[in-house]
PDB file of C-alpha atoms in Angstrom:
ATOM      1  CA  UNK A   1      69.945  24.429 -65.063  1.00  0.00           C
ATOM      2  CA  UNK A   2      67.809  25.557 -62.135  1.00  0.00           C
ATOM      3  CA  UNK A   3      68.718  24.896 -58.502  1.00  0.00           C
ATOM      4  CA  UNK A   4      67.879  21.298 -57.725  1.00  0.00           C
ATOM      5  CA  UNK A   5      64.644  21.093 -55.739  1.00  0.00           C
ATOM      6  CA  UNK A   6      64.418  18.896 -52.652  1.00  0.00           C
ATOM      7  CA  UNK A   7      62.868  15.531 -53.535  1.00  0.00           C
ATOM      8  CA  UNK A   8      61.257  12.801 -51.459  1.00  0.00           C
ATOM      9  CA  UNK A   9      60.680   9.141 -52.217  1.00  0.00           C
ATOM     10  CA  UNK A  10      59.123   6.414 -50.111  1.00  0.00           C
ATOM     11  CA  UNK A  11      62.335   5.988 -48.109  1.00  0.00           C
ATOM     12  CA  UNK A  12      64.662   8.825 -49.080  1.00  0.00           C
ATOM     13  CA  UNK A  13      65.114  12.558 -48.889  1.00  0.00           C
ATOM     14  CA  UNK A  14      67.224  14.069 -51.682  1.00  0.00           C
ATOM     15  CA  UNK A  15      68.581  17.478 -50.706  1.00  0.00           C
ATOM     16  CA  UNK A  16      71.705  19.617 -51.204  1.00  0.00           C
ATOM     17  CA  UNK A  17      74.788  18.795 -49.154  1.00  0.00           C
ATOM     18  CA  UNK A  18      75.517  21.244 -46.343  1.00  0.00           C
ATOM     19  CA  UNK A  19      78.682  21.997 -44.389  1.00  0.00           C
ATOM     20  CA  UNK A  20      77.201  20.238 -41.362  1.00  0.00           C
ATOM     21  CA  UNK A  21      77.382  17.011 -43.418  1.00  0.00           C
ATOM     22  CA  UNK A  22      81.208  16.799 -43.352  1.00  0.00           C
ATOM     23  CA  UNK A  23      81.305  13.656 -41.204  1.00  0.00           C
ATOM     24  CA  UNK A  24      78.764  11.978 -43.472  1.00  0.00           C
ATOM     25  CA  UNK A  25      80.707  13.072 -46.573  1.00  0.00           C
ATOM     26  CA  UNK A  26      83.826  11.515 -45.055  1.00  0.00           C
ATOM     27  CA  UNK A  27      81.994   8.235 -44.428  1.00  0.00           C
ATOM     28  CA  UNK A  28      80.759   8.134 -48.033  1.00  0.00           C
ATOM     29  CA  UNK A  29      84.006   9.128 -49.725  1.00  0.00           C
ATOM     30  CA  UNK A  30      86.323   7.102 -47.466  1.00  0.00           C
ATOM     31  CA  UNK A  31      84.476   3.842 -48.180  1.00  0.00           C
ATOM     32  CA  UNK A  32      86.849   1.836 -50.398  1.00  0.00           C
ATOM     33  CA  UNK A  33      84.133  -0.295 -51.983  1.00  0.00           C
ATOM     34  CA  UNK A  34      81.872   2.690 -52.696  1.00  0.00           C
ATOM     35  CA  UNK A  35      84.751   4.494 -54.421  1.00  0.00           C
ATOM     36  CA  UNK A  36      86.434   1.499 -56.036  1.00  0.00           C
ATOM     37  CA  UNK A  37      85.196   2.247 -59.557  1.00  0.00           C
ATOM     38  CA  UNK A  38      85.392   6.052 -59.367  1.00  0.00           C
ATOM     39  CA  UNK A  39      88.138   8.408 -60.634  1.00  0.00           C
ATOM     40  CA  UNK A  40      89.508   9.389 -57.240  1.00  0.00           C
ATOM     41  CA  UNK A  41      91.109   7.736 -54.247  1.00  0.00           C
ATOM     42  CA  UNK A  42      89.091   7.309 -51.029  1.00  0.00           C
ATOM     43  CA  UNK A  43      89.252  10.230 -48.608  1.00  0.00           C
ATOM     44  CA  UNK A  44      91.710   9.583 -45.784  1.00  0.00           C
ATOM     45  CA  UNK A  45      90.749  12.324 -43.316  1.00  0.00           C
ATOM     46  CA  UNK A  46      88.069  14.856 -42.468  1.00  0.00           C
ATOM     47  CA  UNK A  47      90.076  17.648 -44.097  1.00  0.00           C
ATOM     48  CA  UNK A  48      89.866  15.838 -47.444  1.00  0.00           C
ATOM     49  CA  UNK A  49      86.111  15.551 -46.910  1.00  0.00           C
ATOM     50  CA  UNK A  50      86.010  19.309 -46.423  1.00  0.00           C
ATOM     51  CA  UNK A  51      87.858  19.765 -49.735  1.00  0.00           C
ATOM     52  CA  UNK A  52      85.295  17.514 -51.420  1.00  0.00           C
ATOM     53  CA  UNK A  53      82.461  19.599 -50.015  1.00  0.00           C
ATOM     54  CA  UNK A  54      84.033  22.871 -51.177  1.00  0.00           C
ATOM     55  CA  UNK A  55      84.952  21.605 -54.652  1.00  0.00           C
ATOM     56  CA  UNK A  56      81.817  19.617 -55.469  1.00  0.00           C
ATOM     57  CA  UNK A  57      78.976  20.813 -53.282  1.00  0.00           C
ATOM     58  CA  UNK A  58      79.388  24.377 -52.056  1.00  0.00           C
ATOM     59  CA  UNK A  59      78.676  25.834 -55.527  1.00  0.00           C
ATOM     60  CA  UNK A  60      77.685  22.757 -57.483  1.00  0.00           C
ATOM     61  CA  UNK A  61      77.603  22.384 -61.232  1.00  0.00           C
ATOM     62  CA  UNK A  62      74.383  20.666 -62.215  1.00  0.00           C
ATOM     63  CA  UNK A  63      72.244  18.896 -59.623  1.00  0.00           C
ATOM     64  CA  UNK A  64      74.093  17.308 -56.713  1.00  0.00           C
ATOM     65  CA  UNK A  65      71.938  15.551 -54.169  1.00  0.00           C
ATOM     66  CA  UNK A  66      72.708  14.112 -50.748  1.00  0.00           C
ATOM     67  CA  UNK A  67      70.755  10.881 -50.284  1.00  0.00           C
ATOM     68  CA  UNK A  68      69.309  10.648 -46.781  1.00  0.00           C
ATOM     69  CA  UNK A  69      66.999   8.174 -45.112  1.00  0.00           C
ATOM     70  CA  UNK A  70      63.873  10.233 -44.473  1.00  0.00           C
ATOM     71  CA  UNK A  71      63.688   9.517 -40.767  1.00  0.00           C
ATOM     72  CA  UNK A  72      67.339  10.473 -40.146  1.00  0.00           C
ATOM     73  CA  UNK A  73      68.226  13.198 -42.695  1.00  0.00           C
ATOM     74  CA  UNK A  74      71.895  12.140 -42.636  1.00  0.00           C
ATOM     75  CA  UNK A  75      73.594  11.579 -46.027  1.00  0.00           C
ATOM     76  CA  UNK A  76      74.373   7.955 -46.844  1.00  0.00           C
ATOM     77  CA  UNK A  77      75.181   8.543 -50.512  1.00  0.00           C
ATOM     78  CA  UNK A  78      74.721  10.919 -53.423  1.00  0.00           C
ATOM     79  CA  UNK A  79      73.096  11.326 -56.831  1.00  0.00           C
ATOM     80  CA  UNK A  80      74.407  13.783 -59.415  1.00  0.00           C
ATOM     81  CA  UNK A  81      73.221  15.033 -62.803  1.00  0.00           C
ATOM     82  CA  UNK A  82      75.693  17.065 -64.852  1.00  0.00           C
ATOM     83  CA  UNK A  83      74.848  20.655 -65.698  1.00  0.00           C
ATOM     84  CA  UNK A  84      75.366  20.296 -69.452  1.00  0.00           C
ATOM     85  CA  UNK A  85      75.419  17.680 -72.204  1.00  0.00           C
ATOM     86  CA  UNK A  86      75.693  14.741 -71.953  1.00  0.00           C
ATOM     87  CA  UNK A  87      73.622  15.233 -68.746  1.00  0.00           C
ATOM     88  CA  UNK A  88      75.504  12.441 -66.997  1.00  0.00           C
ATOM     89  CA  UNK A  89      73.792  10.709 -64.070  1.00  0.00           C
ATOM     90  CA  UNK A  90      75.973   9.344 -61.279  1.00  0.00           C
ATOM     91  CA  UNK A  91      75.280   7.844 -57.860  1.00  0.00           C
ATOM     92  CA  UNK A  92      77.069   6.302 -54.911  1.00  0.00           C
ATOM     93  CA  UNK A  93      75.997   4.663 -51.679  1.00  0.00           C
ATOM     94  CA  UNK A  94      77.815   3.495 -48.560  1.00  0.00           C
ATOM     95  CA  UNK A  95      78.192  -0.258 -48.821  1.00  0.00           C
ATOM     96  CA  UNK A  96      76.206  -1.056 -45.651  1.00  0.00           C
ATOM     97  CA  UNK A  97      73.143   0.259 -47.522  1.00  0.00           C
ATOM     98  CA  UNK A  98      73.673  -1.839 -50.647  1.00  0.00           C
ATOM     99  CA  UNK A  99      71.133  -4.457 -51.656  1.00  0.00           C
ATOM    100  CA  UNK A 100      68.041  -2.497 -50.616  1.00  0.00           C
ATOM    101  CA  UNK A 101      67.230  -0.814 -53.932  1.00  0.00           C
ATOM    102  CA  UNK A 102      68.062   2.619 -52.511  1.00  0.00           C
ATOM    103  CA  UNK A 103      70.408   3.661 -55.330  1.00  0.00           C
ATOM    104  CA  UNK A 104      67.738   2.859 -57.926  1.00  0.00           C
ATOM    105  CA  UNK A 105      65.080   4.656 -55.868  1.00  0.00           C
ATOM    106  CA  UNK A 106      67.220   7.795 -55.670  1.00  0.00           C
ATOM    107  CA  UNK A 107      68.298   7.670 -59.297  1.00  0.00           C
ATOM    108  CA  UNK A 108      64.670   7.266 -60.403  1.00  0.00           C
ATOM    109  CA  UNK A 109      63.670  10.361 -58.433  1.00  0.00           C
ATOM    110  CA  UNK A 110      66.499  12.375 -60.012  1.00  0.00           C
ATOM    111  CA  UNK A 111      65.639  11.111 -63.499  1.00  0.00           C
ATOM    112  CA  UNK A 112      61.950  11.947 -63.032  1.00  0.00           C
ATOM    113  CA  UNK A 113      62.888  15.483 -61.992  1.00  0.00           C
ATOM    114  CA  UNK A 114      65.178  15.813 -65.009  1.00  0.00           C
ATOM    115  CA  UNK A 115      62.245  14.880 -67.238  1.00  0.00           C
ATOM    116  CA  UNK A 116      59.995  17.434 -65.533  1.00  0.00           C
ATOM    117  CA  UNK A 117      62.658  20.118 -65.956  1.00  0.00           C
ATOM    118  CA  UNK A 118      62.779  19.484 -69.704  1.00  0.00           C
ATOM    119  CA  UNK A 119      66.203  17.867 -70.106  1.00  0.00           C
ATOM    120  CA  UNK A 120      66.415  16.193 -73.515  1.00  0.00           C
ATOM    121  CA  UNK A 121      68.068  12.997 -72.276  1.00  0.00           C
ATOM    122  CA  UNK A 122      70.279  11.460 -69.590  1.00  0.00           C
ATOM    123  CA  UNK A 123      73.416   9.363 -69.936  1.00  0.00           C
ATOM    124  CA  UNK A 124      75.171   7.199 -67.371  1.00  0.00           C
ATOM    125  CA  UNK A 125      78.314   5.102 -67.526  1.00  0.00           C
ATOM    126  CA  UNK A 126      79.767   2.241 -65.539  1.00  0.00           C
ATOM    127  CA  UNK A 127      83.024   0.313 -65.432  1.00  0.00           C
ATOM    128  CA  UNK A 128      82.546  -3.104 -67.063  1.00  0.00           C
ATOM    129  CA  UNK A 129      83.825  -4.623 -63.814  1.00  0.00           C
ATOM    130  CA  UNK A 130      80.924  -3.012 -61.923  1.00  0.00           C
ATOM    131  CA  UNK A 131      77.801  -4.590 -63.478  1.00  0.00           C
ATOM    132  CA  UNK A 132      75.665  -3.741 -60.412  1.00  0.00           C
ATOM    133  CA  UNK A 133      75.737  -0.103 -61.511  1.00  0.00           C
ATOM    134  CA  UNK A 134      74.482  -1.119 -64.941  1.00  0.00           C
ATOM    135  CA  UNK A 135      71.597  -2.956 -63.303  1.00  0.00           C
ATOM    136  CA  UNK A 136      70.509   0.318 -61.663  1.00  0.00           C
ATOM    137  CA  UNK A 137      70.608   2.051 -65.055  1.00  0.00           C
ATOM    138  CA  UNK A 138      68.418  -0.631 -66.629  1.00  0.00           C
ATOM    139  CA  UNK A 139      65.890  -0.307 -63.777  1.00  0.00           C
ATOM    140  CA  UNK A 140      65.470   3.340 -64.816  1.00  0.00           C
ATOM    141  CA  UNK A 141      64.669   2.278 -68.371  1.00  0.00           C
ATOM    142  CA  UNK A 142      68.086   3.328 -69.668  1.00  0.00           C
ATOM    143  CA  UNK A 143      69.414   1.261 -72.552  1.00  0.00           C
ATOM    144  CA  UNK A 144      72.952   0.273 -73.417  1.00  0.00           C
ATOM    145  CA  UNK A 145      74.391   2.125 -76.411  1.00  0.00           C
ATOM    146  CA  UNK A 146      78.144   1.429 -76.661  1.00  0.00           C
ATOM    147  CA  UNK A 147      81.357   0.764 -74.762  1.00  0.00           C
ATOM    148  CA  UNK A 148      84.534   2.817 -74.834  1.00  0.00           C
ATOM    149  CA  UNK A 149      88.031   2.952 -73.399  1.00  0.00           C
ATOM    150  CA  UNK A 150      89.343   5.747 -71.189  1.00  0.00           C
ATOM    151  CA  UNK A 151      92.580   6.287 -69.267  1.00  0.00           C
ATOM    152  CA  UNK A 152      91.761   7.417 -65.743  1.00  0.00           C
ATOM    153  CA  UNK A 153      93.861   9.633 -63.551  1.00  0.00           C
ATOM    154  CA  UNK A 154      94.864   9.802 -60.753  1.00  0.00           C
ATOM    155  CA  UNK A 155      94.428   6.014 -60.582  1.00  0.00           C
ATOM    156  CA  UNK A 156      96.634   5.613 -63.657  1.00  0.00           C
ATOM    157  CA  UNK A 157      94.610   2.819 -65.229  1.00  0.00           C
ATOM    158  CA  UNK A 158      92.798   2.028 -68.460  1.00  0.00           C
ATOM    159  CA  UNK A 159      89.086   1.349 -68.028  1.00  0.00           C
ATOM    160  CA  UNK A 160      86.354   0.103 -70.356  1.00  0.00           C
ATOM    161  CA  UNK A 161      83.037   1.842 -69.708  1.00  0.00           C
ATOM    162  CA  UNK A 162      79.512   1.081 -70.901  1.00  0.00           C
ATOM    163  CA  UNK A 163      77.302   4.033 -71.785  1.00  0.00           C
ATOM    164  CA  UNK A 164      73.558   3.904 -71.144  1.00  0.00           C
ATOM    165  CA  UNK A 165      71.041   6.516 -72.232  1.00  0.00           C
ATOM    166  CA  UNK A 166      67.441   7.511 -71.538  1.00  0.00           C
ATOM    167  CA  UNK A 167      65.804   9.902 -74.018  1.00  0.00           C
ATOM    168  CA  UNK A 168      63.054  12.291 -72.980  1.00  0.00           C
ATOM    169  CA  UNK A 169      62.776  14.759 -75.863  1.00  0.00           C
ATOM    170  CA  UNK A 170      64.869  12.975 -78.496  1.00  0.00           C
ATOM    171  CA  UNK A 171      63.881  10.091 -80.723  1.00  0.00           C
ATOM    172  CA  UNK A 172      64.252   6.793 -78.915  1.00  0.00           C
ATOM    173  CA  UNK A 173      67.163   5.623 -81.060  1.00  0.00           C
ATOM    174  CA  UNK A 174      69.228   8.834 -80.918  1.00  0.00           C
ATOM    175  CA  UNK A 175      72.572   8.315 -79.153  1.00  0.00           C
ATOM    176  CA  UNK A 176      75.026  10.850 -77.766  1.00  0.00           C
ATOM    177  CA  UNK A 177      78.320   9.900 -79.404  1.00  0.00           C
ATOM    178  CA  UNK A 178      80.799  12.135 -77.571  1.00  0.00           C
ATOM    179  CA  UNK A 179      82.717   9.309 -75.902  1.00  0.00           C
ATOM    180  CA  UNK A 180      82.516   7.234 -79.079  1.00  0.00           C
ATOM    181  CA  UNK A 181      84.216   9.992 -81.042  1.00  0.00           C
ATOM    182  CA  UNK A 182      86.865  10.866 -78.437  1.00  0.00           C
ATOM    183  CA  UNK A 183      87.835   7.404 -77.216  1.00  0.00           C
ATOM    184  CA  UNK A 184      90.816   5.540 -78.700  1.00  0.00           C
ATOM    185  CA  UNK A 185      88.629   2.430 -78.779  1.00  0.00           C
ATOM    186  CA  UNK A 186      84.833   2.271 -78.862  1.00  0.00           C
ATOM    187  CA  UNK A 187      82.582  -0.612 -79.822  1.00  0.00           C
ATOM    188  CA  UNK A 188      79.149  -2.175 -79.336  1.00  0.00           C
ATOM    189  CA  UNK A 189      78.994  -5.333 -77.250  1.00  0.00           C
ATOM    190  CA  UNK A 190      76.782  -7.604 -79.308  1.00  0.00           C
ATOM    191  CA  UNK A 191      75.313  -9.341 -76.259  1.00  0.00           C
ATOM    192  CA  UNK A 192      74.074  -5.997 -74.886  1.00  0.00           C
ATOM    193  CA  UNK A 193      73.323  -3.768 -77.866  1.00  0.00           C
ATOM    194  CA  UNK A 194      69.770  -3.231 -79.057  1.00  0.00           C
ATOM    195  CA  UNK A 195      69.050  -4.364 -82.593  1.00  0.00           C
ATOM    196  CA  UNK A 196      68.792  -0.784 -83.863  1.00  0.00           C
ATOM    197  CA  UNK A 197      72.038   0.207 -82.191  1.00  0.00           C
ATOM    198  CA  UNK A 198      73.845  -2.860 -83.477  1.00  0.00           C
ATOM    199  CA  UNK A 199      72.762  -2.117 -87.016  1.00  0.00           C
ATOM    200  CA  UNK A 200      73.789   1.537 -86.725  1.00  0.00           C
ATOM    201  CA  UNK A 201      77.166   1.128 -85.016  1.00  0.00           C
ATOM    202  CA  UNK A 202      78.262  -2.454 -85.597  1.00  0.00           C
ATOM    203  CA  UNK A 203      80.997  -2.578 -88.178  1.00  0.00           C
ATOM    204  CA  UNK A 204      81.976   0.965 -87.234  1.00  0.00           C
ATOM    205  CA  UNK A 205      84.281   0.110 -84.334  1.00  0.00           C
ATOM    206  CA  UNK A 206      86.414   3.106 -83.542  1.00  0.00           C
ATOM    207  CA  UNK A 207      90.087   2.382 -82.854  1.00  0.00           C
ATOM    208  CA  UNK A 208      93.004   4.808 -82.914  1.00  0.00           C
ATOM    209  CA  UNK A 209      96.450   3.230 -82.790  1.00  0.00           C
TER     210      UNK A 209
END
């Protein structure tokens, strides 16, 4: 995957994180609500923010954007696309910026760039207890495919996730099944699944006891 180009939207600048952003990284990753549904504990000090920068942003895998308001150029969140299949899209935003459509605006810009770069598809997942994240995925045109169980460390908890997908160069109904195959329990929620997906996967619930 090529180096992620800088992107601009009506309100946002999407650019790489830089070492000068450590205070902003701390504000993002120390926010308990922002990090509530993510597989890490909130950062407790600036040194932990530095570790996050080094591990995730100094030599990033895939595309890792800082989300900045255009007039300020200070990170208030992030958007990531994984560097290999299943091309997972993730995003986070400090809670004082929730409710403005900024996460969807940033995620749309990243998804549009992924399409231009020739990625075959994008996936995204959210904890079933975090439906707001699923709403962002649907705004991008992503569609629900299936749900699956995963045991998350270091939080030491079992979580049910919903997987959404947006196909660019695959047939509309093709679904990446990696989590379906590896999860001890995967299923299609009938109230969410598309008719084609229900017919293909319903009755094929995956459970390993």
